[in-house]
Coordinates of C-alpha atoms and ligand atoms in Angstrom, one line a residue:
X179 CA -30.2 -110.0 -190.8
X180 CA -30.6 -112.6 -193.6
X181 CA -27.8 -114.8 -195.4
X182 CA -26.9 -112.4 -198.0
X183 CA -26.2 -109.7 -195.5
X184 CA -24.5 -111.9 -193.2
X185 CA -22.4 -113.5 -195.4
X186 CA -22.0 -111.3 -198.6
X187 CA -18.4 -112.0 -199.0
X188 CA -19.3 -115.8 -199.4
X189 CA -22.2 -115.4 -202.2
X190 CA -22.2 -114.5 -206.2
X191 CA -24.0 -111.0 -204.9
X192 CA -22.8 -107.4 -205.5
X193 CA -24.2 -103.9 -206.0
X194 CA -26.5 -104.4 -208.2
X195 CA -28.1 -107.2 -207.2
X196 CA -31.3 -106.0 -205.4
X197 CA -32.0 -106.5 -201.7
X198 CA -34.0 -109.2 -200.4
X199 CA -34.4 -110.6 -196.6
X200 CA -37.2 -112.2 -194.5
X201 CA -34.6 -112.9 -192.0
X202 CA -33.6 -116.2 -193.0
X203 CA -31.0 -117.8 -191.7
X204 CA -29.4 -118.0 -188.2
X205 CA -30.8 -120.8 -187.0
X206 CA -29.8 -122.5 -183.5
X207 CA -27.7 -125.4 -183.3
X208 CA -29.8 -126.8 -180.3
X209 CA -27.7 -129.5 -178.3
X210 CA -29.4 -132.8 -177.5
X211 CA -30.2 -133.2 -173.9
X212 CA -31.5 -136.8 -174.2
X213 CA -30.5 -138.7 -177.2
X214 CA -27.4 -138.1 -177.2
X215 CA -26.7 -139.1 -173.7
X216 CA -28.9 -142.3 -174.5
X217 CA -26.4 -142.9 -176.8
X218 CA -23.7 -142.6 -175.2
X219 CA -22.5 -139.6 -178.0
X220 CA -21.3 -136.6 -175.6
X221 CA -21.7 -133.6 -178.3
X222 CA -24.5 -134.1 -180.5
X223 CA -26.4 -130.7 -181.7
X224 CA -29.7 -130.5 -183.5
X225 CA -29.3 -128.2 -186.7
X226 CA -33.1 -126.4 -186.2
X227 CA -33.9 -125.1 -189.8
X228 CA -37.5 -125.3 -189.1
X229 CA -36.9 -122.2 -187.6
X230 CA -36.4 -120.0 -191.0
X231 CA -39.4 -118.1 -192.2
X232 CA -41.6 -120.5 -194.4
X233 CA -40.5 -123.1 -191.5
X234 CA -37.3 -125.1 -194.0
X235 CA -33.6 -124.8 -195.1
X236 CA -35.3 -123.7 -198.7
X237 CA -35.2 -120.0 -197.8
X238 CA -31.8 -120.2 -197.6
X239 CA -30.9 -121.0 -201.1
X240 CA -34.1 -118.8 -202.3
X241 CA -33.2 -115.8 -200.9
X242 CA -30.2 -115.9 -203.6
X243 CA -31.5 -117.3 -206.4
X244 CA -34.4 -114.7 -206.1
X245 CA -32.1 -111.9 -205.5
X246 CA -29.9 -113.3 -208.5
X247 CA -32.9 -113.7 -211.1
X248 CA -34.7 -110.5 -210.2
X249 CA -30.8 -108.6 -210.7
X250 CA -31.0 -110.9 -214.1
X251 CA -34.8 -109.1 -215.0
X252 CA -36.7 -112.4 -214.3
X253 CA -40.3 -111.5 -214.0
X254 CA -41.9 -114.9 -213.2
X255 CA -40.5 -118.0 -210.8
X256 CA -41.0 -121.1 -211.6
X257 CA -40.4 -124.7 -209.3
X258 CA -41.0 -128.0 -208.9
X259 CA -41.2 -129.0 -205.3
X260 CA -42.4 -131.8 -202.9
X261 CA -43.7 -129.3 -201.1
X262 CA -41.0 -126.9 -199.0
X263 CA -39.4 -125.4 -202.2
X264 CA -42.8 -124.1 -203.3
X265 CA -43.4 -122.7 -200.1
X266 CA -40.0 -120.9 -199.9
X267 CA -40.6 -119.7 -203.3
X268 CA -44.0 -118.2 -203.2
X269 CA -43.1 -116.5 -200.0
X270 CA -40.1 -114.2 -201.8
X271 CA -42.0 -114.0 -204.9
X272 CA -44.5 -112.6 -203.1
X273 CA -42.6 -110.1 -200.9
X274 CA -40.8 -108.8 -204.0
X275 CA -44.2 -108.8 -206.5
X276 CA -43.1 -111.2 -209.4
X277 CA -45.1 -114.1 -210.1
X278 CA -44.8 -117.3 -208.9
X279 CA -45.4 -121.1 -210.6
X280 CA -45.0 -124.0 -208.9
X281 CA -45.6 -127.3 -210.2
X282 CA -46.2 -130.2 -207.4
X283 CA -46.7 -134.0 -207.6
X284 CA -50.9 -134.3 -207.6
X285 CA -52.3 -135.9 -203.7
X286 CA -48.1 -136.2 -202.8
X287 CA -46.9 -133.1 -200.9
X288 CA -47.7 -132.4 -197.2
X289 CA -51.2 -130.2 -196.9
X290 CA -49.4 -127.3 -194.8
X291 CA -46.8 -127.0 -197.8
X292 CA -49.6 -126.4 -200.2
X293 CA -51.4 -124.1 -198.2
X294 CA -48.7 -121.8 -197.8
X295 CA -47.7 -121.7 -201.8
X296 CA -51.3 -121.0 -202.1
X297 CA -51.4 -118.5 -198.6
X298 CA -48.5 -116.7 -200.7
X299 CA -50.3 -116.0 -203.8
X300 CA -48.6 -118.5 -206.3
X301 CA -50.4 -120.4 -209.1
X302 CA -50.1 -124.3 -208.2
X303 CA -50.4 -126.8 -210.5
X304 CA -50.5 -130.1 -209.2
X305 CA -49.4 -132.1 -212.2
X306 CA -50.0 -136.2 -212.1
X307 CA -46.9 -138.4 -211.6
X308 CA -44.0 -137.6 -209.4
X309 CA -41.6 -134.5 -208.3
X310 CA -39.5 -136.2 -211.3
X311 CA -41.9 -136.1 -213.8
X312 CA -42.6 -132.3 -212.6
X313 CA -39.2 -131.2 -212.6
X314 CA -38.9 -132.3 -216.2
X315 CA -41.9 -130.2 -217.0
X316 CA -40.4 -127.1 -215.0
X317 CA -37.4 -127.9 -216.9
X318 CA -38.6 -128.1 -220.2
X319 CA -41.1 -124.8 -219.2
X320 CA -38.7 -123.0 -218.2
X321 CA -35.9 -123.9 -221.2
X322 CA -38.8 -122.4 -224.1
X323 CA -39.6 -119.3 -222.3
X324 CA -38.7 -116.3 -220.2
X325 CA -39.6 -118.3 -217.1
X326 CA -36.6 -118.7 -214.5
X327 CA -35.6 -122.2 -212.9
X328 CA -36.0 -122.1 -209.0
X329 CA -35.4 -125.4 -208.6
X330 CA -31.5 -126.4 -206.7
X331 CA -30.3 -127.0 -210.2
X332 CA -30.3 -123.1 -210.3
X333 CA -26.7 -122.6 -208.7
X334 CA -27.8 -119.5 -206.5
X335 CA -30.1 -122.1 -204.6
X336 CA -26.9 -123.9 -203.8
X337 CA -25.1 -120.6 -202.7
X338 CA -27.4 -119.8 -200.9
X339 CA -27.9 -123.1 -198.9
X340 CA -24.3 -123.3 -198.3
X341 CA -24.6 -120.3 -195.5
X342 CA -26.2 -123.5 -193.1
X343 CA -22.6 -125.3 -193.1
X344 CA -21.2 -121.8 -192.3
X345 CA -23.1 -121.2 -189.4
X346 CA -22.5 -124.7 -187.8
X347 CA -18.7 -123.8 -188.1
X348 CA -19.5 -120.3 -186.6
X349 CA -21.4 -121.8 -183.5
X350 CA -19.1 -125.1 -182.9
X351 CA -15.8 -122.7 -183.7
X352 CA -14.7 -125.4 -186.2
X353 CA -16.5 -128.0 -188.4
X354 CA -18.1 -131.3 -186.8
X355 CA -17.1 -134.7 -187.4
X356 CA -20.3 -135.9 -188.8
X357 CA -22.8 -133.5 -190.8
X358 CA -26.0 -136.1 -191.2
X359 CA -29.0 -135.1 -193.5
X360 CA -31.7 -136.2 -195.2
X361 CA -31.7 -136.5 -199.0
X362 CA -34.0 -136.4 -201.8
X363 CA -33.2 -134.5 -205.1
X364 CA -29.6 -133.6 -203.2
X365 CA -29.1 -130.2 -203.6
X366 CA -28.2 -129.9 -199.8
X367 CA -25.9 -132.4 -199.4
X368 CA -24.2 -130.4 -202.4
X369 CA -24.7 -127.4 -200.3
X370 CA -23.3 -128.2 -197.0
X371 CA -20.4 -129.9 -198.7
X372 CA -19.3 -126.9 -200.5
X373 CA -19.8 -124.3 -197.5
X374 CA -17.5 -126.9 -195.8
X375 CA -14.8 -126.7 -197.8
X376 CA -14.8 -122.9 -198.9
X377 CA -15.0 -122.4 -195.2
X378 CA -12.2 -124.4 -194.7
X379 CA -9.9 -123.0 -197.8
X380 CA -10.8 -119.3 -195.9
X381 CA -9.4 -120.1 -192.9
X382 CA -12.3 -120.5 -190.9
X383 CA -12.4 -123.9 -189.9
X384 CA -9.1 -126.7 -189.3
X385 CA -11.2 -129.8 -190.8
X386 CA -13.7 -131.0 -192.8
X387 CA -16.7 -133.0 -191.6
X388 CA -18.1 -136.7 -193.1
X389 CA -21.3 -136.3 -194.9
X390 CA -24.4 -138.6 -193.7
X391 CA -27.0 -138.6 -196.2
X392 CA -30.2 -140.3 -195.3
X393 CA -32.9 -141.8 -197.8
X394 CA -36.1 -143.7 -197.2
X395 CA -35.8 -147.2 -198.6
X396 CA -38.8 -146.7 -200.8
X397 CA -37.1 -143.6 -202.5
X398 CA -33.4 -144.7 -202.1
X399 CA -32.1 -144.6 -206.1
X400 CA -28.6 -143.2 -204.7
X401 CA -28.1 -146.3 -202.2
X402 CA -28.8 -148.5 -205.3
X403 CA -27.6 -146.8 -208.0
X404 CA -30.2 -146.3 -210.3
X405 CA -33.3 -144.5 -210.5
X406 CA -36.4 -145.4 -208.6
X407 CA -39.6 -144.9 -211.2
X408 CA -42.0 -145.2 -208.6
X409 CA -40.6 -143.8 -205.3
X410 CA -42.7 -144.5 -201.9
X411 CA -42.3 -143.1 -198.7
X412 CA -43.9 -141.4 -196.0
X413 CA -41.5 -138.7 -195.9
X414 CA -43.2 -136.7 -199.0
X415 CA -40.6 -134.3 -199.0
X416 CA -37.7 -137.1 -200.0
X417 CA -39.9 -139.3 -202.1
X418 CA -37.9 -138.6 -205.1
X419 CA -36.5 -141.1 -207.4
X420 CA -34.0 -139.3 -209.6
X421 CA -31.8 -136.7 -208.0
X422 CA -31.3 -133.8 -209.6
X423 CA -27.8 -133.4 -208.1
X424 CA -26.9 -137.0 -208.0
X425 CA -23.3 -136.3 -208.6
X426 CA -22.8 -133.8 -206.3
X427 CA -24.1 -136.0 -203.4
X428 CA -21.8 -139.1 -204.2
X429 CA -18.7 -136.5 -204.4
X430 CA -19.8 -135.0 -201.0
X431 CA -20.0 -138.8 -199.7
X432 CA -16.8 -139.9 -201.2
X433 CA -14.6 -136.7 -200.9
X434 CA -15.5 -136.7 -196.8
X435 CA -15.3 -139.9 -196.2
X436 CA -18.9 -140.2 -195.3
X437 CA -21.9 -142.8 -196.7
X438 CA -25.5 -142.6 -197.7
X439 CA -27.9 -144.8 -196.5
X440 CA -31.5 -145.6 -196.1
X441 CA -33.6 -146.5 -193.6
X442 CA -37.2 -147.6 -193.1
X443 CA -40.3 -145.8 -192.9
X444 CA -40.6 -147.3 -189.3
X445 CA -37.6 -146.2 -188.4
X446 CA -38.0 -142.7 -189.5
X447 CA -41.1 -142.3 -187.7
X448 CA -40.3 -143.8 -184.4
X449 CA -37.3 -141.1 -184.7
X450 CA -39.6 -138.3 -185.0
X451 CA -41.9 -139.3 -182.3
X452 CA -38.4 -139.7 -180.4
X453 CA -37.2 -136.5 -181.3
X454 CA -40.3 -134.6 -180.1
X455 CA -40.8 -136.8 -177.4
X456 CA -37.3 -136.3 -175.5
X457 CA -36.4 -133.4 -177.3
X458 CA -38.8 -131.2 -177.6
X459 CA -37.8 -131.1 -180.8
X460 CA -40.7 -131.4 -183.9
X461 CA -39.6 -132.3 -187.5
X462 CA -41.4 -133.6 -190.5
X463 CA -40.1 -137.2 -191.1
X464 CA -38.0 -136.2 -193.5
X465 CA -36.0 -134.3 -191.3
X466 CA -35.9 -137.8 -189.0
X467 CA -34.9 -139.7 -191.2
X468 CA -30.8 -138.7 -190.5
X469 CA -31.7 -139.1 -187.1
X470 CA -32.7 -142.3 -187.8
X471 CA -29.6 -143.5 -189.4
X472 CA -27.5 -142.3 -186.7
X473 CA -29.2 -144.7 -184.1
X474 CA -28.1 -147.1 -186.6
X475 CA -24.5 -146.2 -187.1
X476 CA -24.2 -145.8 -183.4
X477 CA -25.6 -149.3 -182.7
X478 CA -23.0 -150.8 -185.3
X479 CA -20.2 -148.9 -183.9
X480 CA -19.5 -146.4 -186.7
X481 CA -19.5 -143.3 -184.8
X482 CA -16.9 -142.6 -182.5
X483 CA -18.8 -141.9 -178.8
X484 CA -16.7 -138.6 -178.4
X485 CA -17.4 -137.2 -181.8
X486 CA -19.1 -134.1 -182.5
X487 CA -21.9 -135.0 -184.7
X488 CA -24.4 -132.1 -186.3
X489 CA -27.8 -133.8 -187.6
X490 CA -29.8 -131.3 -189.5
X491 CA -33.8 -130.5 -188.9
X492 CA -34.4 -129.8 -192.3
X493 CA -37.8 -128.6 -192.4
X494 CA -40.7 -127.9 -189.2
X495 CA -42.8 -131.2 -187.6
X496 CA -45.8 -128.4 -188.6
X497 CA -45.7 -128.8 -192.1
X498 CA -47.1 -132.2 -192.2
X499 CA -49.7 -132.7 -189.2
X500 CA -50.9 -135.7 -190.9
X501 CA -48.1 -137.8 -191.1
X502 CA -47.5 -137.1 -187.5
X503 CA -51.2 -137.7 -185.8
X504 CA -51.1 -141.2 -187.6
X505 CA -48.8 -141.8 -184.8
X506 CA -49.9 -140.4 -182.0
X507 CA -52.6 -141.1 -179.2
X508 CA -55.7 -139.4 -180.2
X509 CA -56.7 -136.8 -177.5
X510 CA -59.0 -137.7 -174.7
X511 CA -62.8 -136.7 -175.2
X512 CA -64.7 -135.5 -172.2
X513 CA -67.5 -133.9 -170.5
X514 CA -67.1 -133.2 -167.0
X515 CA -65.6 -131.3 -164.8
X516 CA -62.1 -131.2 -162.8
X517 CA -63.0 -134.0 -160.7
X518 CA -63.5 -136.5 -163.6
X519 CA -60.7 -135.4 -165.4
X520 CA -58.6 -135.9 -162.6
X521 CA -60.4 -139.2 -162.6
X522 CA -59.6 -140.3 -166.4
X523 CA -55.8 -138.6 -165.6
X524 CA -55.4 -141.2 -162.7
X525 CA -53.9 -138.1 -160.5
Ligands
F0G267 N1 -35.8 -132.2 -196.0 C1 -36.9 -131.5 -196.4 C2 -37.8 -131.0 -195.3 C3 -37.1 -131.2 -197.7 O1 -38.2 -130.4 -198.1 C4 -36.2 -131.6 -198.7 C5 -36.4 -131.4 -200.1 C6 -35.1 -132.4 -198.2 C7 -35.0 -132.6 -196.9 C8 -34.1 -132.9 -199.2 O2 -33.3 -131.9 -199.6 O3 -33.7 -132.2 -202.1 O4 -31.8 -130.8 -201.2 O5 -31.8 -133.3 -201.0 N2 -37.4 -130.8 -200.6 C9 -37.6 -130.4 -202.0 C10 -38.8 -129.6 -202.2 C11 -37.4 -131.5 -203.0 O6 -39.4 -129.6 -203.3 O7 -39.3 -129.0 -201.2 P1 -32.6 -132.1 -201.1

């Protein structure tokens, strides 16, 4: 079952909104086995969103918003994207037959990403500049003609996306005490705060979580407060310098009682490699990069050791290979048989 049919009540869907479903959704809330008890935190759960169909937490929000502008008599899609909206995009476009456009930053977005927007039949354009400058295109596109906005400025994206908050309640039995995720043009931090809350006003949940939002300090325009022209990171899929949702991040942040932060490309990728490593958990760095804030904000004291803290796994450690093998031991080239490979494994 996807989102809409699992939480229908919840979402701007009714009767004659046409059915659409690749099982997104329903992702497991893995509990740390090592981290957590390295730092001392005694609930800490992984939030696996790799685990959706197009392997991020876009399908979510895309689900809806291509349900919403199919009902509407939208014909062609149309996104910017660092990489995972494309991918989320092109994949219901394609199962429901309407076209799909999506406009990435030229050499910036993850090679797996673009294969599967082109795997999925969309047209890619891979425009110079950044994911800003391609959003302004898409936005400007999409303004003069019958071309509908897919991007999380579309509202149905954020409907959509709010179902992950819901399901964290659903699995825990009430919200966590700290939600931490990685932000770029903050459409999920918007998400997750408002699934949250309307979870809360129904009833479902006694409290209200703080928000952790992660940035990488070469793309952190929301930690300084103003927009980053040139932003540089190795996590491609948060190396964005002007949120689109920049307001509703900061009202997530101040209304919980949370904080935004960024951290270093070091630290985000010795948090993957962690992850994986003790985990057997693999995210792309973006998705680390919440992971590695908390190491921080345990290490200064500013999460309490028996709090129940959700960090979520935005997007699969398969969509960018590269960024990952830049970090890892090479693999061992040999001829020869068992006996020298037990040789070169020291056994
Ligand atoms: N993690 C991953 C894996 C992402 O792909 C993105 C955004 C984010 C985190 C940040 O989420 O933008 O809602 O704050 N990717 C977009 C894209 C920009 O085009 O795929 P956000």
């Amino acid at each position: 079952m996807g989102v809409i049919a699992r939480y229908r009540e919840f979402l701007p869907v009714g009767p004659s909104t046409p059915e659409v479903d690749l099982h997104e959704g329903s992702t497991p809330l893995v509990p740390s086995r090592n981290i957590g008890r390295a730092l001392g935190l005694s609930r800490l759960f992984f939030k696996y969103e790799g685990l959706n169909p197009t392997g991020s937490f876009k399908d979510r929000g895309m689900v809806v918003a291509v349900a919403k502008a199919l009902e509407a008599g939208s014909r062609v899609l149309m996104c910017a994207s660092t990489g995972n909206t494309s991918a989320s995009m092109a994949a219901y476009a394609a199962r429901m037959g309407v076209r799909a456009i999506v406009v990435v930053p030229s050499g910036e977005i993850a090679m797996n990403k673009l294969s599967q927007a082109l795997m999925y039949g969309a047209k890619v354009v891979a425009l110079k500049g950044t994911f800003d400058t391609a959003l302004e295109a898409v936005r400007d596109l999409t303004s003069r003609y019958p071309v509908a906005l897919m991007n999380s400025i579309n509202p149905d994206r954020i409907q959509g996306q709010k179902t992950a908050a819901f399901e964290v309640v659903d699995v825990l039995g009430d919200a966590p005490d700290y939600l931490l995720l990685p932000v770029g043009n903050a459409g999920n931090i918007t998400a997750y705060w408002k699934g949250f809350r309307e979870y809360h006003a129904a009833g479902r949940s006694t409290r209200l979580p703080r928000m952790v939002g992660a940035q990488a300090d070469g793309a952190a325009p929301i930690v300084a407060g103003h927009p980053i022209a040139n932003p540089r990171t190795v996590a491609s899929a948060i190396r964005i310098g002007n949120p689109a949702s920049w307001e509703g991040a900061t009202s997530a942040r101040d209304e919980s009682g949370g904080l935004i932060a960024a951290v270093t490309d070091t630290e985000i990728l010795a948090a993957q490699i962690r992850l994986a490593n003790t985990e057997g958990l693999f995210a792309e760095p973006a998705s680390a990069a919440p992971l590695a804030l908390l190491f921080r904000l345990v290490m200064e004291g500013k999460i309490e050791k028996d709090s129940t803290t959700v960090v979520v796994l935005t997007g699969s450690g398969l969509k960018d290979p590269d960024a990952a093998l830049k970090n890892v031991e090479p693999p061992i080239e040999l001829d020869g048989d068992a006996r020298t490979l037990a040789k070169v494994l020291k056994l």
